[in-house]
PDB file of C-alpha atoms (C1' of nucleotides) in Angstrom:
ATOM      1  CA  UNK C 100     109.570 119.404 114.813  1.00  0.00           C
ATOM      2  CA  UNK C 101     112.470 117.422 113.504  1.00  0.00           C
ATOM      3  CA  UNK C 102     110.774 114.583 111.663  1.00  0.00           C
ATOM      4  CA  UNK C 103     108.946 112.244 114.032  1.00  0.00           C
ATOM      5  CA  UNK C 104     107.824 110.008 111.188  1.00  0.00           C
ATOM      6  CA  UNK C 105     108.257 106.289 111.035  1.00  0.00           C
ATOM      7  CA  UNK C 106     111.442 105.293 109.271  1.00  0.00           C
ATOM      8  CA  UNK C 107     110.803 103.712 105.872  1.00  0.00           C
ATOM      9  CA  UNK C 108     112.549 100.508 104.885  1.00  0.00           C
ATOM     10  CA  UNK C 109     114.942 102.259 102.510  1.00  0.00           C
ATOM     11  CA  UNK C 110     115.791 104.857 105.128  1.00  0.00           C
ATOM     12  CA  UNK C 111     116.508 102.125 107.647  1.00  0.00           C
ATOM     13  CA  UNK C 112     118.575 100.264 105.068  1.00  0.00           C
ATOM     14  CA  UNK C 113     120.614 103.413 104.500  1.00  0.00           C
ATOM     15  CA  UNK C 114     121.160 104.011 108.207  1.00  0.00           C
ATOM     16  CA  UNK C 115     122.427 100.533 109.008  1.00  0.00           C
ATOM     17  CA  UNK C 116     124.427 100.387 105.804  1.00  0.00           C
ATOM     18  CA  UNK C 117     126.114 103.638 106.764  1.00  0.00           C
ATOM     19  CA  UNK C 118     126.924 102.200 110.187  1.00  0.00           C
ATOM     20  CA  UNK C 119     128.364  98.997 108.713  1.00  0.00           C
ATOM     21  CA  UNK C 120     131.850 100.389 108.073  1.00  0.00           C
ATOM     22  CA  UNK C 121     134.426 101.100 110.763  1.00  0.00           C
ATOM     23  CA  UNK C 122     135.634 104.273 109.063  1.00  0.00           C
ATOM     24  CA  UNK C 123     132.110 105.673 108.909  1.00  0.00           C
ATOM     25  CA  UNK C 124     131.365 104.788 112.526  1.00  0.00           C
ATOM     26  CA  UNK C 125     134.599 106.548 113.439  1.00  0.00           C
ATOM     27  CA  UNK C 126     133.578 109.632 111.479  1.00  0.00           C
ATOM     28  CA  UNK C 127     130.265 109.567 113.270  1.00  0.00           C
ATOM     29  CA  UNK C 128     131.993 109.232 116.627  1.00  0.00           C
ATOM     30  CA  UNK C 129     134.242 112.214 115.853  1.00  0.00           C
ATOM     31  CA  UNK C 130     131.430 114.429 114.607  1.00  0.00           C
ATOM     32  CA  UNK C 131     129.091 113.538 117.433  1.00  0.00           C
ATOM     33  CA  UNK C 132     131.758 114.826 119.790  1.00  0.00           C
ATOM     34  CA  UNK C 133     132.546 117.997 117.834  1.00  0.00           C
ATOM     35  CA  UNK C 134     131.840 119.620 114.493  1.00  0.00           C
ATOM     36  CA  UNK C 135     134.633 119.059 111.970  1.00  0.00           C
ATOM     37  CA  UNK C 136     135.437 119.957 108.384  1.00  0.00           C
ATOM     38  CA  UNK C 137     135.711 117.265 105.731  1.00  0.00           C
ATOM     39  CA  UNK C 138     139.450 117.977 105.409  1.00  0.00           C
ATOM     40  CA  UNK C 139     140.005 117.623 109.118  1.00  0.00           C
ATOM     41  CA  UNK C 140     138.259 114.274 108.960  1.00  0.00           C
ATOM     42  CA  UNK C 141     140.155 113.181 105.867  1.00  0.00           C
ATOM     43  CA  UNK C 142     143.471 113.906 107.615  1.00  0.00           C
ATOM     44  CA  UNK C 143     142.648 111.207 110.162  1.00  0.00           C
ATOM     45  CA  UNK C 144     142.419 108.283 107.782  1.00  0.00           C
ATOM     46  CA  UNK C 145     144.891 106.469 105.585  1.00  0.00           C
ATOM     47  CA  UNK C 146     142.969 106.994 102.378  1.00  0.00           C
ATOM     48  CA  UNK C 147     142.382 109.673  99.775  1.00  0.00           C
ATOM     49  CA  UNK C 148     140.341 112.778 100.457  1.00  0.00           C
ATOM     50  CA  UNK C 149     137.826 111.616  97.857  1.00  0.00           C
ATOM     51  CA  UNK C 150     137.329 108.330  99.682  1.00  0.00           C
ATOM     52  CA  UNK C 151     136.572 110.091 102.959  1.00  0.00           C
ATOM     53  CA  UNK C 152     134.350 112.521 101.096  1.00  0.00           C
ATOM     54  CA  UNK C 153     132.340 109.574  99.808  1.00  0.00           C
ATOM     55  CA  UNK C 154     132.026 108.107 103.284  1.00  0.00           C
ATOM     56  CA  UNK C 155     130.707 111.448 104.484  1.00  0.00           C
ATOM     57  CA  UNK C 156     128.275 111.379 101.556  1.00  0.00           C
ATOM     58  CA  UNK C 157     126.930 107.988 102.653  1.00  0.00           C
ATOM     59  CA  UNK C 158     126.466 109.198 106.228  1.00  0.00           C
ATOM     60  CA  UNK C 159     124.748 112.313 104.932  1.00  0.00           C
ATOM     61  CA  UNK C 160     122.378 110.310 102.720  1.00  0.00           C
ATOM     62  CA  UNK C 161     121.418 108.343 105.835  1.00  0.00           C
ATOM     63  CA  UNK C 162     120.920 111.669 107.633  1.00  0.00           C
ATOM     64  CA  UNK C 163     123.260 110.460 110.361  1.00  0.00           C
ATOM     65  CA  UNK C 164     125.257 113.639 109.818  1.00  0.00           C
ATOM     66  CA  UNK C 165     124.479 117.137 108.611  1.00  0.00           C
ATOM     67  CA  UNK C 166     126.751 119.440 106.636  1.00  0.00           C
ATOM     68  CA  UNK C 167     126.885 123.199 106.923  1.00  0.00           C
ATOM     69  CA  UNK C 168     128.783 125.579 104.634  1.00  0.00           C
ATOM     70  CA  UNK C 169     131.354 127.859 106.260  1.00  0.00           C
ATOM     71  CA  UNK C 170     133.380 129.694 103.632  1.00  0.00           C
ATOM     72  CA  UNK C 171     135.176 127.131 101.524  1.00  0.00           C
ATOM     73  CA  UNK C 172     134.789 124.519 104.229  1.00  0.00           C
ATOM     74  CA  UNK C 173     131.929 122.128 104.894  1.00  0.00           C
ATOM     75  CA  UNK C 174     131.456 121.518 108.585  1.00  0.00           C
ATOM     76  CA  UNK C 175     130.104 118.132 109.522  1.00  0.00           C
ATOM     77  CA  UNK C 176     128.157 117.358 112.649  1.00  0.00           C
ATOM     78  CA  UNK C 177     126.341 114.208 113.715  1.00  0.00           C
ATOM     79  CA  UNK C 178     122.551 114.054 113.882  1.00  0.00           C
ATOM     80  CA  UNK C 179     121.759 112.287 117.169  1.00  0.00           C
ATOM     81  CA  UNK C 180     118.107 112.106 116.165  1.00  0.00           C
ATOM     82  CA  UNK C 181     118.858 109.415 113.573  1.00  0.00           C
ATOM     83  CA  UNK C 182     121.164 107.527 115.904  1.00  0.00           C
ATOM     84  CA  UNK C 183     118.320 107.456 118.402  1.00  0.00           C
ATOM     85  CA  UNK C 184     115.905 106.187 115.760  1.00  0.00           C
ATOM     86  CA  UNK C 185     118.223 103.293 114.918  1.00  0.00           C
ATOM     87  CA  UNK C 186     118.650 102.498 118.589  1.00  0.00           C
ATOM     88  CA  UNK C 187     114.884 102.587 119.111  1.00  0.00           C
ATOM     89  CA  UNK C 188     114.428 100.117 116.284  1.00  0.00           C
ATOM     90  CA  UNK C 189     116.784  97.628 117.895  1.00  0.00           C
ATOM     91  CA  UNK C 190     115.025  98.159 121.209  1.00  0.00           C
ATOM     92  CA  UNK C 191     111.790  97.215 119.424  1.00  0.00           C
ATOM     93  CA  UNK C 192     113.275  93.852 118.467  1.00  0.00           C
ATOM     94  CA  UNK C 193     114.350  93.300 122.037  1.00  0.00           C
ATOM     95  CA  UNK C 194     110.813  94.099 123.110  1.00  0.00           C
ATOM     96  CA  UNK C 195     109.555  91.359 120.795  1.00  0.00           C
ATOM     97  CA  UNK C 196     111.935  88.998 122.546  1.00  0.00           C
ATOM     98  CA  UNK C 197     110.431  89.982 125.891  1.00  0.00           C
ATOM     99  CA  UNK C 198     106.977  89.258 124.524  1.00  0.00           C
ATOM    100  CA  UNK C 199     108.132  85.860 123.351  1.00  0.00           C
ATOM    101  CA  UNK C 200     109.579  84.950 126.707  1.00  0.00           C
ATOM    102  CA  UNK C 201     106.330  86.043 128.329  1.00  0.00           C
ATOM    103  CA  UNK C 202     104.328  83.832 125.993  1.00  0.00           C
ATOM    104  CA  UNK C 203     106.612  80.928 126.849  1.00  0.00           C
ATOM    105  CA  UNK C 204     106.194  81.560 130.547  1.00  0.00           C
ATOM    106  CA  UNK C 205     102.426  81.686 130.140  1.00  0.00           C
ATOM    107  CA  UNK C 206     102.544  78.412 128.229  1.00  0.00           C
ATOM    108  CA  UNK C 207     104.624  76.738 130.897  1.00  0.00           C
ATOM    109  CA  UNK C 208     102.311  78.081 133.582  1.00  0.00           C
ATOM    110  CA  UNK C 209      99.195  76.580 132.023  1.00  0.00           C
ATOM    111  CA  UNK C 210      98.318  73.101 133.290  1.00  0.00           C
ATOM    112  CA  UNK C 211      97.721  71.414 129.917  1.00  0.00           C
ATOM    113  CA  UNK C 212      96.343  73.736 127.236  1.00  0.00           C
ATOM    114  CA  UNK C 213      96.195  71.630 124.066  1.00  0.00           C
ATOM    115  CA  UNK C 214      98.283  68.547 123.314  1.00  0.00           C
ATOM    116  CA  UNK C 215      99.791  69.920 120.084  1.00  0.00           C
ATOM    117  CA  UNK C 216     102.793  68.141 118.617  1.00  0.00           C
ATOM    118  CA  UNK C 217     106.027  69.324 120.246  1.00  0.00           C
ATOM    119  CA  UNK C 218     105.237  73.057 120.494  1.00  0.00           C
ATOM    120  CA  UNK C 219     108.662  74.022 121.914  1.00  0.00           C
ATOM    121  CA  UNK C 220     111.297  71.294 121.778  1.00  0.00           C
ATOM    122  CA  UNK C 221     113.495  70.967 124.877  1.00  0.00           C
ATOM    123  CA  UNK C 222     112.509  73.929 127.041  1.00  0.00           C
ATOM    124  CA  UNK C 223     115.181  72.685 129.442  1.00  0.00           C
ATOM    125  CA  UNK C 224     114.979  72.473 133.199  1.00  0.00           C
ATOM    126  CA  UNK C 225     113.808  75.460 135.256  1.00  0.00           C
ATOM    127  CA  UNK C 226     112.638  78.804 133.935  1.00  0.00           C
ATOM    128  CA  UNK C 227     114.049  79.595 130.481  1.00  0.00           C
ATOM    129  CA  UNK C 228     115.226  83.027 131.614  1.00  0.00           C
ATOM    130  CA  UNK C 229     118.833  83.270 130.573  1.00  0.00           C
ATOM    131  CA  UNK C 230     118.120  86.766 129.351  1.00  0.00           C
ATOM    132  CA  UNK C 231     120.921  89.219 129.958  1.00  0.00           C
ATOM    133  CA  UNK C 232     119.351  92.257 131.704  1.00  0.00           C
TER     134      UNK C 232
ATOM    135  CA  UNK B 183     128.640  83.687 130.647  1.00  0.00           C
ATOM    136  CA  UNK B 184     127.521  84.417 127.128  1.00  0.00           C
ATOM    137  CA  UNK B 185     130.408  86.451 125.748  1.00  0.00           C
ATOM    138  CA  UNK B 186     130.737  89.804 127.515  1.00  0.00           C
ATOM    139  CA  UNK B 187     133.737  90.841 125.378  1.00  0.00           C
ATOM    140  CA  UNK B 188     134.048  94.082 123.521  1.00  0.00           C
ATOM    141  CA  UNK B 189     132.851  93.810 119.940  1.00  0.00           C
ATOM    142  CA  UNK B 190     135.698  94.015 117.426  1.00  0.00           C
ATOM    143  CA  UNK B 191     135.443  96.289 114.406  1.00  0.00           C
ATOM    144  CA  UNK B 192     134.846  93.421 111.994  1.00  0.00           C
ATOM    145  CA  UNK B 193     132.167  91.955 114.253  1.00  0.00           C
ATOM    146  CA  UNK B 194     130.442  95.324 114.432  1.00  0.00           C
ATOM    147  CA  UNK B 195     130.744  95.710 110.668  1.00  0.00           C
ATOM    148  CA  UNK B 196     129.087  92.320 110.242  1.00  0.00           C
ATOM    149  CA  UNK B 197     126.259  93.147 112.635  1.00  0.00           C
ATOM    150  CA  UNK B 198     125.292  96.444 111.029  1.00  0.00           C
ATOM    151  CA  UNK B 199     125.774  95.027 107.557  1.00  0.00           C
ATOM    152  CA  UNK B 200     123.410  92.195 108.423  1.00  0.00           C
ATOM    153  CA  UNK B 201     120.866  94.732 109.653  1.00  0.00           C
ATOM    154  CA  UNK B 202     121.147  96.866 106.509  1.00  0.00           C
ATOM    155  CA  UNK B 203     118.665  94.839 104.440  1.00  0.00           C
ATOM    156  CA  UNK B 204     114.907  94.867 104.920  1.00  0.00           C
ATOM    157  CA  UNK B 205     114.597  91.136 104.275  1.00  0.00           C
ATOM    158  CA  UNK B 206     117.183  90.313 106.906  1.00  0.00           C
ATOM    159  CA  UNK B 207     115.618  92.638 109.468  1.00  0.00           C
ATOM    160  CA  UNK B 208     112.315  90.916 108.764  1.00  0.00           C
ATOM    161  CA  UNK B 209     113.872  87.501 109.286  1.00  0.00           C
ATOM    162  CA  UNK B 210     115.313  88.760 112.537  1.00  0.00           C
ATOM    163  CA  UNK B 211     111.932  90.108 113.579  1.00  0.00           C
ATOM    164  CA  UNK B 212     110.261  86.794 112.839  1.00  0.00           C
ATOM    165  CA  UNK B 213     112.861  84.698 114.620  1.00  0.00           C
ATOM    166  CA  UNK B 214     113.023  86.955 117.645  1.00  0.00           C
ATOM    167  CA  UNK B 215     109.314  86.319 118.086  1.00  0.00           C
ATOM    168  CA  UNK B 216     109.465  82.562 117.523  1.00  0.00           C
ATOM    169  CA  UNK B 217     111.859  79.870 116.330  1.00  0.00           C
ATOM    170  CA  UNK B 218     111.371  78.996 112.659  1.00  0.00           C
ATOM    171  CA  UNK B 219     112.864  76.660 110.089  1.00  0.00           C
ATOM    172  CA  UNK B 220     114.693  78.013 107.068  1.00  0.00           C
ATOM    173  CA  UNK B 221     111.928  76.700 104.787  1.00  0.00           C
ATOM    174  CA  UNK B 222     109.234  78.390 106.822  1.00  0.00           C
ATOM    175  CA  UNK B 223     111.167  81.635 106.481  1.00  0.00           C
ATOM    176  CA  UNK B 224     111.799  81.131 102.781  1.00  0.00           C
ATOM    177  CA  UNK B 225     108.079  80.678 102.169  1.00  0.00           C
ATOM    178  CA  UNK B 226     107.510  84.269 103.355  1.00  0.00           C
ATOM    179  CA  UNK B 227     109.602  86.003 100.720  1.00  0.00           C
ATOM    180  CA  UNK B 228     109.372  86.414  96.992  1.00  0.00           C
ATOM    181  CA  UNK B 229     112.784  84.963  96.215  1.00  0.00           C
ATOM    182  CA  UNK B 230     114.449  81.593  95.891  1.00  0.00           C
ATOM    183  CA  UNK B 231     115.126  79.353  98.864  1.00  0.00           C
ATOM    184  CA  UNK B 232     118.841  79.735  98.209  1.00  0.00           C
ATOM    185  CA  UNK B 233     118.561  83.519  98.471  1.00  0.00           C
ATOM    186  CA  UNK B 234     116.855  83.305 101.852  1.00  0.00           C
ATOM    187  CA  UNK B 235     119.364  80.696 102.928  1.00  0.00           C
ATOM    188  CA  UNK B 236     122.154  83.162 102.155  1.00  0.00           C
ATOM    189  CA  UNK B 237     120.419  85.911 104.125  1.00  0.00           C
ATOM    190  CA  UNK B 238     120.200  83.535 107.069  1.00  0.00           C
ATOM    191  CA  UNK B 239     123.908  82.818 106.601  1.00  0.00           C
ATOM    192  CA  UNK B 240     124.729  86.523 106.837  1.00  0.00           C
ATOM    193  CA  UNK B 241     122.679  86.897 110.014  1.00  0.00           C
ATOM    194  CA  UNK B 242     124.346  83.803 111.440  1.00  0.00           C
ATOM    195  CA  UNK B 243     127.842  85.112 110.647  1.00  0.00           C
ATOM    196  CA  UNK B 244     126.928  88.252 112.574  1.00  0.00           C
ATOM    197  CA  UNK B 245     125.684  86.019 115.423  1.00  0.00           C
ATOM    198  CA  UNK B 246     122.371  87.830 115.320  1.00  0.00           C
ATOM    199  CA  UNK B 247     120.709  84.432 114.938  1.00  0.00           C
ATOM    200  CA  UNK B 248     121.560  80.890 115.972  1.00  0.00           C
ATOM    201  CA  UNK B 249     120.700  77.701 114.114  1.00  0.00           C
ATOM    202  CA  UNK B 250     119.892  74.371 115.680  1.00  0.00           C
ATOM    203  CA  UNK B 251     119.495  71.028 113.901  1.00  0.00           C
ATOM    204  CA  UNK B 252     116.175  69.221 114.315  1.00  0.00           C
ATOM    205  CA  UNK B 253     115.960  66.256 112.003  1.00  0.00           C
ATOM    206  CA  UNK B 254     116.295  67.492 108.454  1.00  0.00           C
ATOM    207  CA  UNK B 255     115.272  70.981 109.477  1.00  0.00           C
ATOM    208  CA  UNK B 256     117.404  73.826 110.756  1.00  0.00           C
ATOM    209  CA  UNK B 257     115.557  75.884 113.323  1.00  0.00           C
ATOM    210  CA  UNK B 258     116.527  79.532 113.458  1.00  0.00           C
ATOM    211  CA  UNK B 259     116.158  81.742 116.492  1.00  0.00           C
ATOM    212  CA  UNK B 260     117.362  85.288 117.118  1.00  0.00           C
ATOM    213  CA  UNK B 261     120.174  86.048 119.535  1.00  0.00           C
ATOM    214  CA  UNK B 262     118.972  89.058 121.554  1.00  0.00           C
ATOM    215  CA  UNK B 263     122.429  89.375 123.105  1.00  0.00           C
ATOM    216  CA  UNK B 264     123.876  90.676 119.837  1.00  0.00           C
ATOM    217  CA  UNK B 265     120.917  92.969 119.208  1.00  0.00           C
ATOM    218  CA  UNK B 266     121.536  94.428 122.648  1.00  0.00           C
ATOM    219  CA  UNK B 267     125.225  94.900 121.890  1.00  0.00           C
ATOM    220  CA  UNK B 268     124.409  96.845 118.740  1.00  0.00           C
ATOM    221  CA  UNK B 269     121.898  98.943 120.635  1.00  0.00           C
ATOM    222  CA  UNK B 270     124.458  99.623 123.377  1.00  0.00           C
ATOM    223  CA  UNK B 271     126.925 100.819 120.773  1.00  0.00           C
ATOM    224  CA  UNK B 272     124.475 103.370 119.431  1.00  0.00           C
ATOM    225  CA  UNK B 273     123.697 104.457 122.977  1.00  0.00           C
ATOM    226  CA  UNK B 274     127.428 105.083 123.401  1.00  0.00           C
ATOM    227  CA  UNK B 275     127.366 107.537 120.508  1.00  0.00           C
ATOM    228  CA  UNK B 276     124.396 109.291 122.037  1.00  0.00           C
ATOM    229  CA  UNK B 277     126.317 109.508 125.301  1.00  0.00           C
ATOM    230  CA  UNK B 278     129.137 111.258 123.451  1.00  0.00           C
ATOM    231  CA  UNK B 279     126.561 113.726 122.219  1.00  0.00           C
ATOM    232  CA  UNK B 280     125.489 114.387 125.808  1.00  0.00           C
ATOM    233  CA  UNK B 281     129.115 114.995 126.758  1.00  0.00           C
ATOM    234  CA  UNK B 282     129.460 117.440 123.875  1.00  0.00           C
ATOM    235  CA  UNK B 283     126.410 119.406 124.909  1.00  0.00           C
ATOM    236  CA  UNK B 284     127.728 119.492 128.457  1.00  0.00           C
ATOM    237  CA  UNK B 285     131.069 120.863 127.256  1.00  0.00           C
ATOM    238  CA  UNK B 286     129.217 123.509 125.280  1.00  0.00           C
ATOM    239  CA  UNK B 287     127.139 124.448 128.289  1.00  0.00           C
ATOM    240  CA  UNK B 288     130.267 124.697 130.421  1.00  0.00           C
ATOM    241  CA  UNK B 289     131.876 126.888 127.775  1.00  0.00           C
ATOM    242  CA  UNK B 290     128.884 129.189 127.627  1.00  0.00           C
ATOM    243  CA  UNK B 291     128.748 129.330 131.426  1.00  0.00           C
ATOM    244  CA  UNK B 292     132.354 130.497 131.769  1.00  0.00           C
ATOM    245  CA  UNK B 293     132.761 134.290 131.819  1.00  0.00           C
ATOM    246  CA  UNK B 294     135.633 134.518 129.274  1.00  0.00           C
ATOM    247  CA  UNK B 295     137.972 131.521 129.278  1.00  0.00           C
ATOM    248  CA  UNK B 296     140.492 132.155 126.497  1.00  0.00           C
ATOM    249  CA  UNK B 297     139.989 134.370 123.467  1.00  0.00           C
ATOM    250  CA  UNK B 298     140.666 131.609 120.914  1.00  0.00           C
ATOM    251  CA  UNK B 299     139.606 132.177 117.323  1.00  0.00           C
ATOM    252  CA  UNK B 300     135.950 131.334 116.886  1.00  0.00           C
ATOM    253  CA  UNK B 301     135.813 128.078 118.852  1.00  0.00           C
ATOM    254  CA  UNK B 302     132.149 127.383 117.993  1.00  0.00           C
ATOM    255  CA  UNK B 303     130.857 129.438 115.069  1.00  0.00           C
ATOM    256  CA  UNK B 304     127.408 130.893 115.516  1.00  0.00           C
ATOM    257  CA  UNK B 305     126.164 129.382 118.765  1.00  0.00           C
ATOM    258  CA  UNK B 306     122.944 131.225 117.985  1.00  0.00           C
ATOM    259  CA  UNK B 307     120.701 133.029 120.410  1.00  0.00           C
ATOM    260  CA  UNK B 308     119.784 131.374 123.679  1.00  0.00           C
ATOM    261  CA  UNK B 309     120.865 127.923 124.845  1.00  0.00           C
ATOM    262  CA  UNK B 310     121.718 125.602 121.961  1.00  0.00           C
ATOM    263  CA  UNK B 311     119.473 122.879 123.340  1.00  0.00           C
ATOM    264  CA  UNK B 312     117.336 121.730 120.461  1.00  0.00           C
ATOM    265  CA  UNK B 313     118.021 118.181 121.544  1.00  0.00           C
ATOM    266  CA  UNK B 314     115.084 115.864 121.416  1.00  0.00           C
ATOM    267  CA  UNK B 315     115.009 114.271 124.910  1.00  0.00           C
TER     268      UNK B 315
ATOM    269  C1'  DA G  21     112.660  50.819  98.463  1.00  0.00           C
ATOM    270  C1'  DT G  22     111.513  54.911  96.660  1.00  0.00           C
ATOM    271  C1'  DA G  23     109.843  59.472  96.508  1.00  0.00           C
ATOM    272  C1'  DA G  24     109.534  63.893  98.511  1.00  0.00           C
ATOM    273  C1'  DC G  25     111.417  67.255 101.569  1.00  0.00           C
ATOM    274  C1'  DG G  26     114.860  70.455 103.828  1.00  0.00           C
ATOM    275  C1'  DT G  27     119.299  72.005 103.487  1.00  0.00           C
ATOM    276  C1'  DA G  28     123.749  73.118 101.745  1.00  0.00           C
ATOM    277  C1'  DC G  29     126.826  74.489  98.223  1.00  0.00           C
ATOM    278  C1'  DA G  30     128.778  75.677  93.690  1.00  0.00           C
ATOM    279  C1'  DA G  31     128.835  78.411  89.551  1.00  0.00           C
ATOM    280  C1'  DC G  32     127.271  82.214  87.510  1.00  0.00           C
ATOM    281  C1'  DC G  33     125.629  87.182  86.807  1.00  0.00           C
ATOM    282  C1'  DA G  34     124.355  92.216  87.294  1.00  0.00           C
ATOM    283  C1'  DA G  35     124.660  95.842  90.363  1.00  0.00           C
ATOM    284  C1'  DA G  36     126.567  98.126  94.299  1.00  0.00           C
ATOM    285  C1'  DT G  37     130.626  99.198  97.200  1.00  0.00           C
ATOM    286  C1'  DG G  38     134.975 101.127  98.457  1.00  0.00           C
ATOM    287  C1'  DG G  39     138.813 102.598  96.762  1.00  0.00           C
ATOM    288  C1'  DT G  40     141.837 105.239  93.246  1.00  0.00           C
ATOM    289  C1'  DT G  41     143.415 109.481  90.175  1.00  0.00           C
ATOM    290  C1'  DA G  42     142.357 113.597  87.699  1.00  0.00           C
ATOM    291  C1'  DC G  43     140.043 117.827  87.091  1.00  0.00           C
ATOM    292  C1'  DA G  44     136.884 121.895  87.837  1.00  0.00           C
ATOM    293  C1'  DC G  45     135.441 125.519  90.777  1.00  0.00           C
ATOM    294  C1'  DG G  46     134.741 128.660  94.548  1.00  0.00           C
ATOM    295  C1'  DT G  47     137.256 130.645  98.679  1.00  0.00           C
ATOM    296  C1'  DT G  48     141.163 132.319 101.183  1.00  0.00           C
ATOM    297  C1'  DA G  49     145.842 133.882 101.699  1.00  0.00           C
ATOM    298  C1'  DT G  50     150.167 136.060  99.809  1.00  0.00           C
TER     299       DT G  50
ATOM    300  C1'  DA K 232     146.754 138.836  90.549  1.00  0.00           C
ATOM    301  C1'  DT K 233     148.147 134.570  91.672  1.00  0.00           C
ATOM    302  C1'  DA K 234     148.824 130.624  94.407  1.00  0.00           C
ATOM    303  C1'  DA K 235     147.137 127.457  97.685  1.00  0.00           C
ATOM    304  C1'  DC K 236     143.252 125.315  99.858  1.00  0.00           C
ATOM    305  C1'  DG K 237     138.731 122.806 100.450  1.00  0.00           C
ATOM    306  C1'  DT K 238     135.278 120.596  98.068  1.00  0.00           C
ATOM    307  C1'  DG K 239     132.723 118.143  94.662  1.00  0.00           C
ATOM    308  C1'  DT K 240     132.477 115.142  90.718  1.00  0.00           C
ATOM    309  C1'  DA K 241     133.716 112.053  87.051  1.00  0.00           C
ATOM    310  C1'  DA K 242     135.958 107.962  85.227  1.00  0.00           C
ATOM    311  C1'  DC K 243     137.856 103.909  86.323  1.00  0.00           C
ATOM    312  C1'  DC K 244     138.852  99.392  88.821  1.00  0.00           C
ATOM    313  C1'  DA K 245     138.635  95.193  91.971  1.00  0.00           C
ATOM    314  C1'  DT K 246     135.733  93.091  95.213  1.00  0.00           C
ATOM    315  C1'  DT K 247     131.462  92.236  97.454  1.00  0.00           C
ATOM    316  C1'  DT K 248     126.578  91.713  97.372  1.00  0.00           C
ATOM    317  C1'  DG K 249     122.165  89.863  96.362  1.00  0.00           C
ATOM    318  C1'  DG K 250     120.081  87.341  93.363  1.00  0.00           C
ATOM    319  C1'  DT K 251     119.664  83.147  90.093  1.00  0.00           C
ATOM    320  C1'  DT K 252     119.768  77.844  88.738  1.00  0.00           C
ATOM    321  C1'  DG K 253     121.456  73.302  89.364  1.00  0.00           C
ATOM    322  C1'  DT K 254     123.114  69.559  92.062  1.00  0.00           C
ATOM    323  C1'  DA K 255     124.188  66.637  96.007  1.00  0.00           C
ATOM    324  C1'  DC K 256     123.003  64.621 100.338  1.00  0.00           C
ATOM    325  C1'  DG K 257     120.794  63.375 104.626  1.00  0.00           C
ATOM    326  C1'  DT K 258     115.979  62.857 106.616  1.00  0.00           C
ATOM    327  C1'  DT K 259     111.183  61.753 106.530  1.00  0.00           C
ATOM    328  C1'  DA K 260     107.067  59.813 104.559  1.00  0.00           C
ATOM    329  C1'  DT K 261     104.656  56.442 101.440  1.00  0.00           C
TER     330       DT K 261
END
DNA sequence: ATAACGTACAACCAAATGGTTACACGTTAT
DNA sequence: ATAACGTGTAACCATTTGGTTGTACGTTAT
């Protein structure tokens, strides 16, 4: 329905770039909670209307928000779909970490696989599971 | 143990900024899977060593990776803690979305709360649940 | 001892970013 | 009809970004 494609590199760049500014994250937070006009948003920040308008533009280009015309106003609402996609991407990295830890465990479990040179320097005492879950 | 503080705005800015470049995400991906030296990383990309070194610097400033000296080499490994923090932040936004939908549902469930002026323009036919769960 | 390697850092550059003011244009209110 | 409002866009500016080359310095290999 919505998109369900894999995010391209440029799309992902845009998403994280859009999230990399406090003002824009705040706009996202406000519009994920409730639809708001660009003016209403602009009133919240200590900068010109044009500046806020540009921030909204960046969020829109990343498809993190969607605009809808209502008379002379443009109502902004967040697009949770894209937020979820970004979150899923980070979860993917964490999954890779899990896989790595598993490989390490498997290595440590083996008796003596192949005497390669220093395959993992200083694994430390005990199981290497400091992971945070 | 690790940090368990709330991320400041500048820290969050740094994290998402670091994630906003394909090259840096790729470095993160590689180092989350296995520890690698800066040279090993640099060999993977079509740019100067110095360029890659700077990308590593950005990731390090965001604490998304950690460097460790080993002779003349600097071994880079990802810091899943920070990846998790970024993911948690996005999940927070999605939670706000849930809360918003719940408020809307509650509003639609009420018989006639207060005749305010157009509190949610065009709720459309049927329940507004297009959400992707 | 000397050469090669891995890293760091400085200086430089073009392009992008985040902000400004000014203006045009459609919509709403008086 | 006219004024005020909401939005979009253009021109401009300082700073940051992402890349370059060159150099210095400690570490490893010959």
